[in-house]
Amino acid sequence: MTRPKLKVLLVSLFHPELVRGGAQLVCYDQFMELRGRDDVEATLLAAVDQNLPALFKSGARIIGFDGRPAEFLFLGRGYDYQWHRLPDPVMIEAFEEFLCTVQPDVVHFHHFMMLGIDMLSFTRRVLPRARIVLTLHEYLAICAADGQMVRTADRSLCTRASAVRCHQCFPNWPPEHFFLRRMWIEKHFQAVDVFTSPSRFLRDRYVAWGLDPRRIVEVTNGQVDRARPMPPRPAGPANRFGFFGQLVDGKGIHIILQAVALLRAEGFEDFIVEINGENLRFASPRRRAEIEAFQAAEEALPVEEQRVLFNGGYHPDELHRRMARIDWVIMASVWWENAPLVIPEAWSFGRPVIVSDVGGMAERVTDGVDGLHFAMGDARALAACMRRACTEEGLWEELAGGIAAPPGAREMTDAFLDVYMDLSEDAGVTA
């Protein structure tokens, strides 16, 4: 007797072909890995918003994506970012119809945004026997400030949420708003069978917030191996740095540019920084103006005097070429982060990483072993770190030699399947 395939529905925030980001790339890599398994039938539903207007057609709710098998887009409209819900009953009906058509054994949400946190409870009502998994990719359930746990007044890091502390960040909302927000989120979290966290740091944050530690399993992010043999590093100092990611405030591009200005002021210019990324339109007006002004001034210099190159966005298939041009990857994020994919991406190409000394970055990179730490938000500390990287003989070779191979998509997917199977056994269900 042939064993039936395990039917898994993966729900993603955005599709990585449309908006590049860590959570959606992890979800998609898991989807592609599951698609290659004989005992699993995987379906992907990626929620998008109206920042991609060309995809929205009259009457369209859920559509196939780009002719790809088992890939669909959920075309959300009017999403409520305060309460993380989608008030349009037509879209809720479309989601119900989709669930009933796919009939998954497991619904694995890699995010609830653009679909709505109440869709966790809705899924439980529509599919009472399905196992529901939610991967926590950041702190959105805890923090209304884009899930970054950063104080809005002074951009300092926040260590805990409370009704009063959250009100201080959003003075127009009374403390009672945040009390009710938490109750709303906790209500729908009850529908989840198990949560997964890509890092110990994030897991500990949610436990401190009040989530039962027995309900959170740590599953490290893994990626499809896109690395290829790298050309030998050119002789001379390891003085080429690269940034890879979104050009938004939290990623700390402004700290990198300030560090460059400090090095120049000190008379040290034997280095290059390459900025690889896009979506500057999502940065705050202040940071966007700062970055655009720096870029304009840099590109006005003679080519031989330029130290910062803005290369624009990139597809994962381009990583090999761009990584080959640099020695170090800088991650200057000014929030806790969680399990940023930039770090294992850099390691897969043999590049040590220079990171802010907080959160998931400090957890992943061991200072002096496979990378370097600097004080978060401190441009002088980053400048000193960059200068050391350029001038300390043998440092690059030592740290590159300390890099361990990061987990791949296969290892991550195996871990998720173990979670699914454990849930099946707990429920007495044969998958």
Coordinates of N, CA and C in Angstrom, one line a residue, residues 126-280:
V126 N -11.2 26.2 9.7 CA -11.5 25.6 8.4 C -10.9 24.2 8.3
L127 N -9.7 24.0 8.9 CA -9.0 22.7 8.8 C -8.7 22.3 10.2
P128 N -9.6 21.8 10.9 CA -9.4 21.5 12.4 C -8.4 20.4 12.6
R129 N -8.1 19.5 11.6 CA -7.1 18.4 11.8 C -5.7 18.8 11.3
A130 N -5.6 19.9 10.6 CA -4.3 20.3 10.1 C -3.4 20.7 11.2
R131 N -2.1 20.5 11.1 CA -1.1 21.1 12.0 C -0.7 22.5 11.5
I132 N -0.6 23.4 12.5 CA -0.3 24.8 12.1 C 1.0 25.1 12.8
V133 N 2.0 25.6 11.9 CA 3.3 26.0 12.4 C 3.5 27.4 12.0
L134 N 4.1 28.2 12.9 CA 4.4 29.6 12.6 C 5.9 29.8 12.9
T135 N 6.7 30.3 11.9 CA 8.1 30.6 12.1 C 8.1 32.1 12.4
L136 N 8.8 32.4 13.5 CA 8.9 33.8 14.0 C 10.2 34.4 13.4
H137 N 10.1 35.2 12.4 CA 11.3 35.8 11.7 C 11.8 37.1 12.3
E138 N 10.9 37.7 13.1 CA 11.3 38.9 13.8 C 10.4 39.1 15.0
Y139 N 10.3 40.3 15.5 CA 9.6 40.6 16.8 C 8.3 41.3 16.6
L140 N 7.6 41.1 15.5 CA 6.4 41.8 15.1 C 5.3 41.6 16.1
A141 N 5.1 40.4 16.7 CA 4.1 40.2 17.6 C 4.3 41.0 18.9
I142 N 5.6 41.2 19.3 CA 6.0 41.9 20.5 C 5.9 43.4 20.3
C143 N 6.4 43.8 19.1 CA 6.7 45.3 18.9 C 6.0 45.8 17.8
A144 N 5.3 47.0 18.0 CA 4.5 47.7 17.0 C 5.4 48.5 16.1
A145 N 6.7 48.7 16.5 CA 7.6 49.5 15.7 C 8.3 48.6 14.7
D146 N 7.5 48.1 13.7 CA 8.0 47.3 12.6 C 8.7 46.0 13.1
G147 N 8.4 45.6 14.4 CA 8.9 44.4 14.9 C 10.4 44.4 15.2
Q148 N 11.0 45.6 15.3 CA 12.4 45.7 15.5 C 12.9 45.9 16.9
M149 N 11.9 46.2 17.8 CA 12.3 46.5 19.2 C 13.3 47.6 19.3
V150 N 13.0 48.7 18.7 CA 13.8 49.9 18.7 C 13.0 51.1 19.1
R151 N 13.4 51.8 20.1 CA 12.6 53.0 20.6 C 12.5 54.0 19.5
T152 N 11.3 54.5 19.3 CA 11.1 55.5 18.2 C 11.6 56.8 18.5
A153 N 11.7 57.2 19.7 CA 12.2 58.6 20.1 C 13.7 58.7 19.8
D154 N 14.5 57.8 20.3 CA 16.0 58.0 20.2 C 16.7 56.8 19.4
R155 N 15.9 55.9 18.9 CA 16.4 54.7 18.1 C 17.3 53.8 19.0
S156 N 17.1 53.9 20.3 CA 17.9 53.0 21.2 C 17.2 51.6 21.2
L157 N 17.9 50.6 21.5 CA 17.4 49.2 21.5 C 16.4 49.0 22.7
C158 N 15.3 48.3 22.5 CA 14.3 48.0 23.5 C 14.5 46.6 24.0
T159 N 14.5 46.4 25.3 CA 14.7 45.1 25.8 C 13.4 44.4 26.2
R160 N 12.3 45.1 26.3 CA 11.1 44.4 26.7 C 9.9 45.4 26.3
A161 N 8.7 44.7 26.1 CA 7.5 45.5 25.7 C 6.6 45.5 26.9
S162 N 5.9 46.7 27.0 CA 4.8 46.8 28.0 C 3.9 47.8 27.5
A163 N 2.7 47.9 28.0 CA 1.7 48.8 27.5 C 2.2 50.3 27.6
V164 N 2.8 50.6 28.7 CA 3.3 52.0 28.9 C 4.5 52.3 28.0
R165 N 5.5 51.3 28.0 CA 6.7 51.5 27.2 C 6.3 51.7 25.7
C166 N 5.3 50.9 25.2 CA 4.9 51.0 23.8 C 4.2 52.3 23.6
H167 N 3.4 52.7 24.5 CA 2.7 54.0 24.4 C 3.7 55.2 24.3
Q168 N 4.9 55.0 25.0 CA 5.9 56.1 24.9 C 6.5 56.1 23.5
C169 N 6.5 55.0 22.8 CA 6.9 55.0 21.4 C 5.9 55.6 20.4
F170 N 4.6 55.4 20.8 CA 3.5 55.8 20.0 C 2.5 56.6 20.9
P171 N 2.9 57.9 21.2 CA 2.1 58.7 22.1 C 0.6 58.9 21.7
N172 N 0.3 58.8 20.5 CA -1.1 59.0 20.0 C -2.0 57.8 20.3
W173 N -1.3 56.6 20.7 CA -2.1 55.5 21.1 C -2.0 55.3 22.6
P174 N -3.1 55.1 23.3 CA -3.0 55.0 24.8 C -2.5 53.6 25.2
P175 N -2.0 53.5 26.4 CA -1.5 52.2 26.9 C -2.5 51.0 26.7
E176 N -3.8 51.4 26.8 CA -4.9 50.3 26.6 C -4.8 49.7 25.2
H177 N -4.4 50.5 24.2 CA -4.3 50.0 22.9 C -3.4 48.8 22.8
F178 N -2.2 49.0 23.5 CA -1.2 47.9 23.4 C -1.6 46.7 24.3
F179 N -2.3 47.0 25.4 CA -2.9 45.9 26.2 C -3.8 45.0 25.3
L180 N -4.7 45.7 24.6 CA -5.6 45.0 23.7 C -4.9 44.3 22.5
R181 N -3.9 45.0 22.0 CA -3.1 44.4 20.9 C -2.5 43.1 21.3
R182 N -1.9 43.1 22.5 CA -1.3 41.8 23.0 C -2.4 40.7 23.2
M183 N -3.5 41.1 23.7 CA -4.6 40.1 23.9 C -5.0 39.5 22.5
W184 N -5.1 40.4 21.5 CA -5.5 40.0 20.2 C -4.5 39.0 19.6
I185 N -3.2 39.3 19.8 CA -2.2 38.4 19.2 C -2.2 37.1 20.0
E186 N -2.2 37.2 21.3 CA -2.2 35.9 22.1 C -3.4 35.0 21.8
K187 N -4.5 35.6 21.5 CA -5.7 34.8 21.1 C -5.5 34.0 19.9
H188 N -4.9 34.6 18.9 CA -4.7 33.9 17.6 C -3.4 33.0 17.7
F189 N -2.5 33.3 18.5 CA -1.3 32.4 18.7 C -1.8 31.1 19.3
Q190 N -2.9 31.1 20.0 CA -3.4 29.8 20.6 C -3.7 28.8 19.5
A191 N -4.0 29.2 18.3 CA -4.3 28.3 17.2 C -3.1 27.6 16.7
V192 N -1.9 28.0 17.0 CA -0.6 27.5 16.5 C -0.2 26.3 17.3
D193 N 0.1 25.2 16.6 CA 0.6 24.0 17.3 C 2.0 24.1 17.8
V194 N 2.9 24.7 17.0 CA 4.3 24.9 17.4 C 4.8 26.1 16.6
F195 N 5.7 26.8 17.3 CA 6.4 28.0 16.8 C 7.8 27.5 16.5
T196 N 8.4 28.1 15.5 CA 9.9 27.8 15.2 C 10.6 29.1 15.2
S197 N 11.8 29.1 15.7 CA 12.7 30.3 15.7 C 14.0 30.0 15.1
P198 N 14.5 30.9 14.2 CA 15.8 30.6 13.6 C 17.0 30.9 14.5
S199 N 16.8 31.5 15.6 CA 17.9 31.8 16.5 C 17.5 31.6 18.0
R200 N 18.5 31.3 18.8 CA 18.2 31.3 20.3 C 17.9 32.6 20.8
F201 N 18.5 33.7 20.3 CA 18.2 35.0 20.8 C 16.7 35.4 20.6
L202 N 16.2 35.1 19.4 CA 14.8 35.5 19.2 C 13.9 34.6 20.0
R203 N 14.2 33.3 20.2 CA 13.4 32.4 21.0 C 13.4 32.9 22.4
D204 N 14.5 33.4 23.0 CA 14.6 33.9 24.3 C 13.7 35.1 24.5
R205 N 13.7 36.0 23.4 CA 12.9 37.2 23.5 C 11.4 36.8 23.6
Y206 N 11.0 35.9 22.8 CA 9.5 35.5 22.9 C 9.2 34.8 24.2
V207 N 10.1 34.0 24.7 CA 9.9 33.4 26.0 C 9.8 34.4 27.1
A208 N 10.7 35.4 27.1 CA 10.6 36.5 28.1 C 9.3 37.3 27.9
W209 N 8.7 37.4 26.7 CA 7.5 38.1 26.4 C 6.3 37.3 27.0
G210 N 6.5 36.0 27.1 CA 5.4 35.1 27.7 C 5.0 33.9 26.9
L211 N 5.7 33.6 25.8 CA 5.3 32.4 25.1 C 5.9 31.2 25.8
D212 N 5.2 30.1 25.9 CA 5.6 28.9 26.5 C 6.8 28.3 25.8
P213 N 7.9 28.2 26.5 CA 9.1 27.7 25.8 C 9.0 26.3 25.2
R214 N 8.0 25.5 25.7 CA 7.8 24.2 25.2 C 7.1 24.2 23.8
R215 N 6.6 25.4 23.4 CA 6.0 25.5 22.1 C 6.9 26.1 21.1
I216 N 8.1 26.4 21.4 CA 9.1 27.0 20.4 C 10.2 26.1 20.2
V217 N 10.4 25.7 18.9 CA 11.5 24.9 18.5 C 12.5 25.7 17.7
E218 N 13.8 25.6 18.0 CA 14.8 26.3 17.2 C 15.2 25.5 15.9
V219 N 15.0 26.1 14.8 CA 15.3 25.6 13.5 C 16.2 26.6 12.8
T220 N 17.4 26.3 12.6 CA 18.3 27.3 12.0 C 18.0 27.5 10.5
N221 N 18.0 28.7 10.0 CA 17.8 29.0 8.6 C 18.9 28.3 7.8
G222 N 18.4 27.7 6.7 CA 19.4 27.1 5.7 C 19.0 27.6 4.3
Q223 N 19.9 27.6 3.4 CA 19.7 28.1 2.1 C 20.2 27.1 1.0
V224 N 19.6 27.2 -0.1 CA 20.2 26.5 -1.3 C 21.6 27.0 -1.5
D225 N 22.5 26.0 -1.7 CA 23.9 26.4 -1.8 C 24.2 27.0 -3.2
R226 N 24.4 28.3 -3.2 CA 24.6 29.0 -4.5 C 26.1 29.3 -4.7
A227 N 26.9 28.8 -3.7 CA 28.4 29.1 -3.8 C 29.0 28.3 -5.0
R228 N 30.0 28.9 -5.6 CA 30.8 28.2 -6.6 C 32.3 28.5 -6.2
P229 N 33.2 27.7 -6.8 CA 34.6 28.0 -6.4 C 35.0 29.5 -6.7
M230 N 35.6 30.1 -5.7 CA 36.0 31.5 -5.8 C 37.4 31.6 -6.4
P231 N 37.7 32.6 -7.2 CA 39.1 32.8 -7.6 C 40.0 33.2 -6.4
P232 N 41.3 32.9 -6.5 CA 42.2 33.3 -5.4 C 42.1 34.8 -5.1
R233 N 42.2 35.1 -3.8 CA 42.1 36.5 -3.5 C 43.4 37.2 -4.0
P234 N 43.3 38.4 -4.5 CA 44.5 39.1 -5.0 C 45.5 39.3 -4.0
A235 N 46.8 39.3 -4.4 CA 47.8 39.6 -3.4 C 47.7 41.0 -2.9
G236 N 48.1 41.2 -1.6 CA 48.0 42.6 -1.0 C 47.0 42.6 0.1
P237 N 46.7 43.8 0.6 CA 45.8 43.9 1.8 C 44.4 43.4 1.5
A238 N 43.7 42.9 2.5 CA 42.3 42.5 2.4 C 41.5 43.7 2.7
N239 N 41.3 44.6 1.7 CA 40.8 45.9 1.9 C 39.5 46.2 1.1
R240 N 38.8 45.2 0.7 CA 37.6 45.3 -0.1 C 36.4 44.9 0.7
F241 N 35.5 45.7 1.0 CA 34.3 45.5 1.8 C 33.0 45.5 1.0
G242 N 32.1 44.7 1.4 CA 30.8 44.6 0.7 C 29.6 44.7 1.7
F243 N 28.6 45.4 1.3 CA 27.3 45.4 2.0 C 26.3 44.7 1.1
F244 N 25.5 43.8 1.6 CA 24.4 43.1 0.9 C 23.1 43.2 1.6
G245 N 22.1 43.8 1.0 CA 20.8 43.8 1.7 C 20.0 45.0 1.3
Q246 N 18.9 45.2 2.0 CA 18.0 46.3 1.7 C 18.5 47.6 2.2
L247 N 18.3 48.7 1.4 CA 18.8 50.0 1.8 C 17.8 50.7 2.7
V248 N 17.6 50.2 3.8 CA 16.6 50.7 4.7 C 17.3 51.1 6.1
D249 N 16.6 51.9 6.9 CA 17.3 52.4 8.1 C 17.9 51.3 9.0
G250 N 17.2 50.3 9.2 CA 17.6 49.3 10.2 C 18.9 48.6 9.8
K251 N 19.3 48.6 8.5 CA 20.4 47.9 8.0 C 21.7 48.7 8.3
G252 N 21.6 49.9 8.7 CA 22.8 50.7 9.1 C 23.7 51.1 8.0
I253 N 23.2 51.3 6.8 CA 24.1 51.8 5.7 C 24.7 53.1 6.1
H254 N 23.9 54.0 6.8 CA 24.5 55.3 7.2 C 25.7 55.1 8.1
I255 N 25.7 54.1 8.9 CA 26.9 53.9 9.8 C 28.1 53.5 8.9
I256 N 27.9 52.7 7.9 CA 29.0 52.4 7.0 C 29.5 53.7 6.3
L257 N 28.6 54.5 5.8 CA 29.1 55.7 5.1 C 29.7 56.7 6.1
Q258 N 29.3 56.8 7.3 CA 29.9 57.6 8.3 C 31.3 57.1 8.6
A259 N 31.5 55.8 8.6 CA 32.8 55.2 8.9 C 33.8 55.5 7.7
V260 N 33.3 55.5 6.5 CA 34.1 55.8 5.4 C 34.6 57.3 5.5
A261 N 33.7 58.2 5.9 CA 34.0 59.6 6.0 C 35.1 59.8 7.1
L262 N 35.0 59.0 8.2 CA 36.0 59.1 9.3 C 37.3 58.6 8.8
L263 N 37.4 57.5 8.1 CA 38.6 57.0 7.5 C 39.3 58.0 6.6
R264 N 38.5 58.6 5.8 CA 39.0 59.6 4.9 C 39.6 60.8 5.6
A265 N 38.9 61.2 6.7 CA 39.3 62.3 7.5 C 40.6 62.0 8.2
E266 N 40.9 60.7 8.5 CA 42.1 60.3 9.1 C 43.3 60.1 8.0
G267 N 42.9 60.3 6.8 CA 43.9 60.2 5.7 C 44.1 58.8 5.2
F268 N 43.2 57.8 5.7 CA 43.3 56.4 5.2 C 42.3 56.2 4.1
E269 N 42.8 55.9 2.9 CA 41.9 55.7 1.8 C 42.2 54.4 1.0
D270 N 43.0 53.5 1.6 CA 43.4 52.3 0.9 C 42.3 51.2 1.1
F271 N 41.1 51.5 0.6 CA 40.0 50.5 0.7 C 38.9 50.8 -0.3
I272 N 38.0 49.9 -0.5 CA 36.8 50.0 -1.3 C 35.6 49.4 -0.6
V273 N 34.5 50.1 -0.7 CA 33.2 49.5 -0.1 C 32.2 49.4 -1.3
E274 N 31.7 48.3 -1.5 CA 30.6 48.1 -2.5 C 29.3 47.9 -1.8
I275 N 28.3 48.7 -2.2 CA 27.0 48.6 -1.6 C 26.1 47.9 -2.6
N276 N 25.6 46.7 -2.2 CA 24.8 45.9 -3.1 C 23.4 45.8 -2.4
G277 N 22.4 46.4 -3.1 CA 21.0 46.3 -2.5 C 20.1 47.4 -3.2
E278 N 18.9 47.3 -2.8 CA 17.9 48.2 -3.4 C 16.8 48.6 -2.4
N279 N 15.7 49.1 -2.8 CA 14.5 49.4 -2.0 C 14.9 50.6 -1.1
L280 N 15.7 51.5 -1.6 CA 15.9 52.8 -0.8 C 14.6 53.6 -0.6

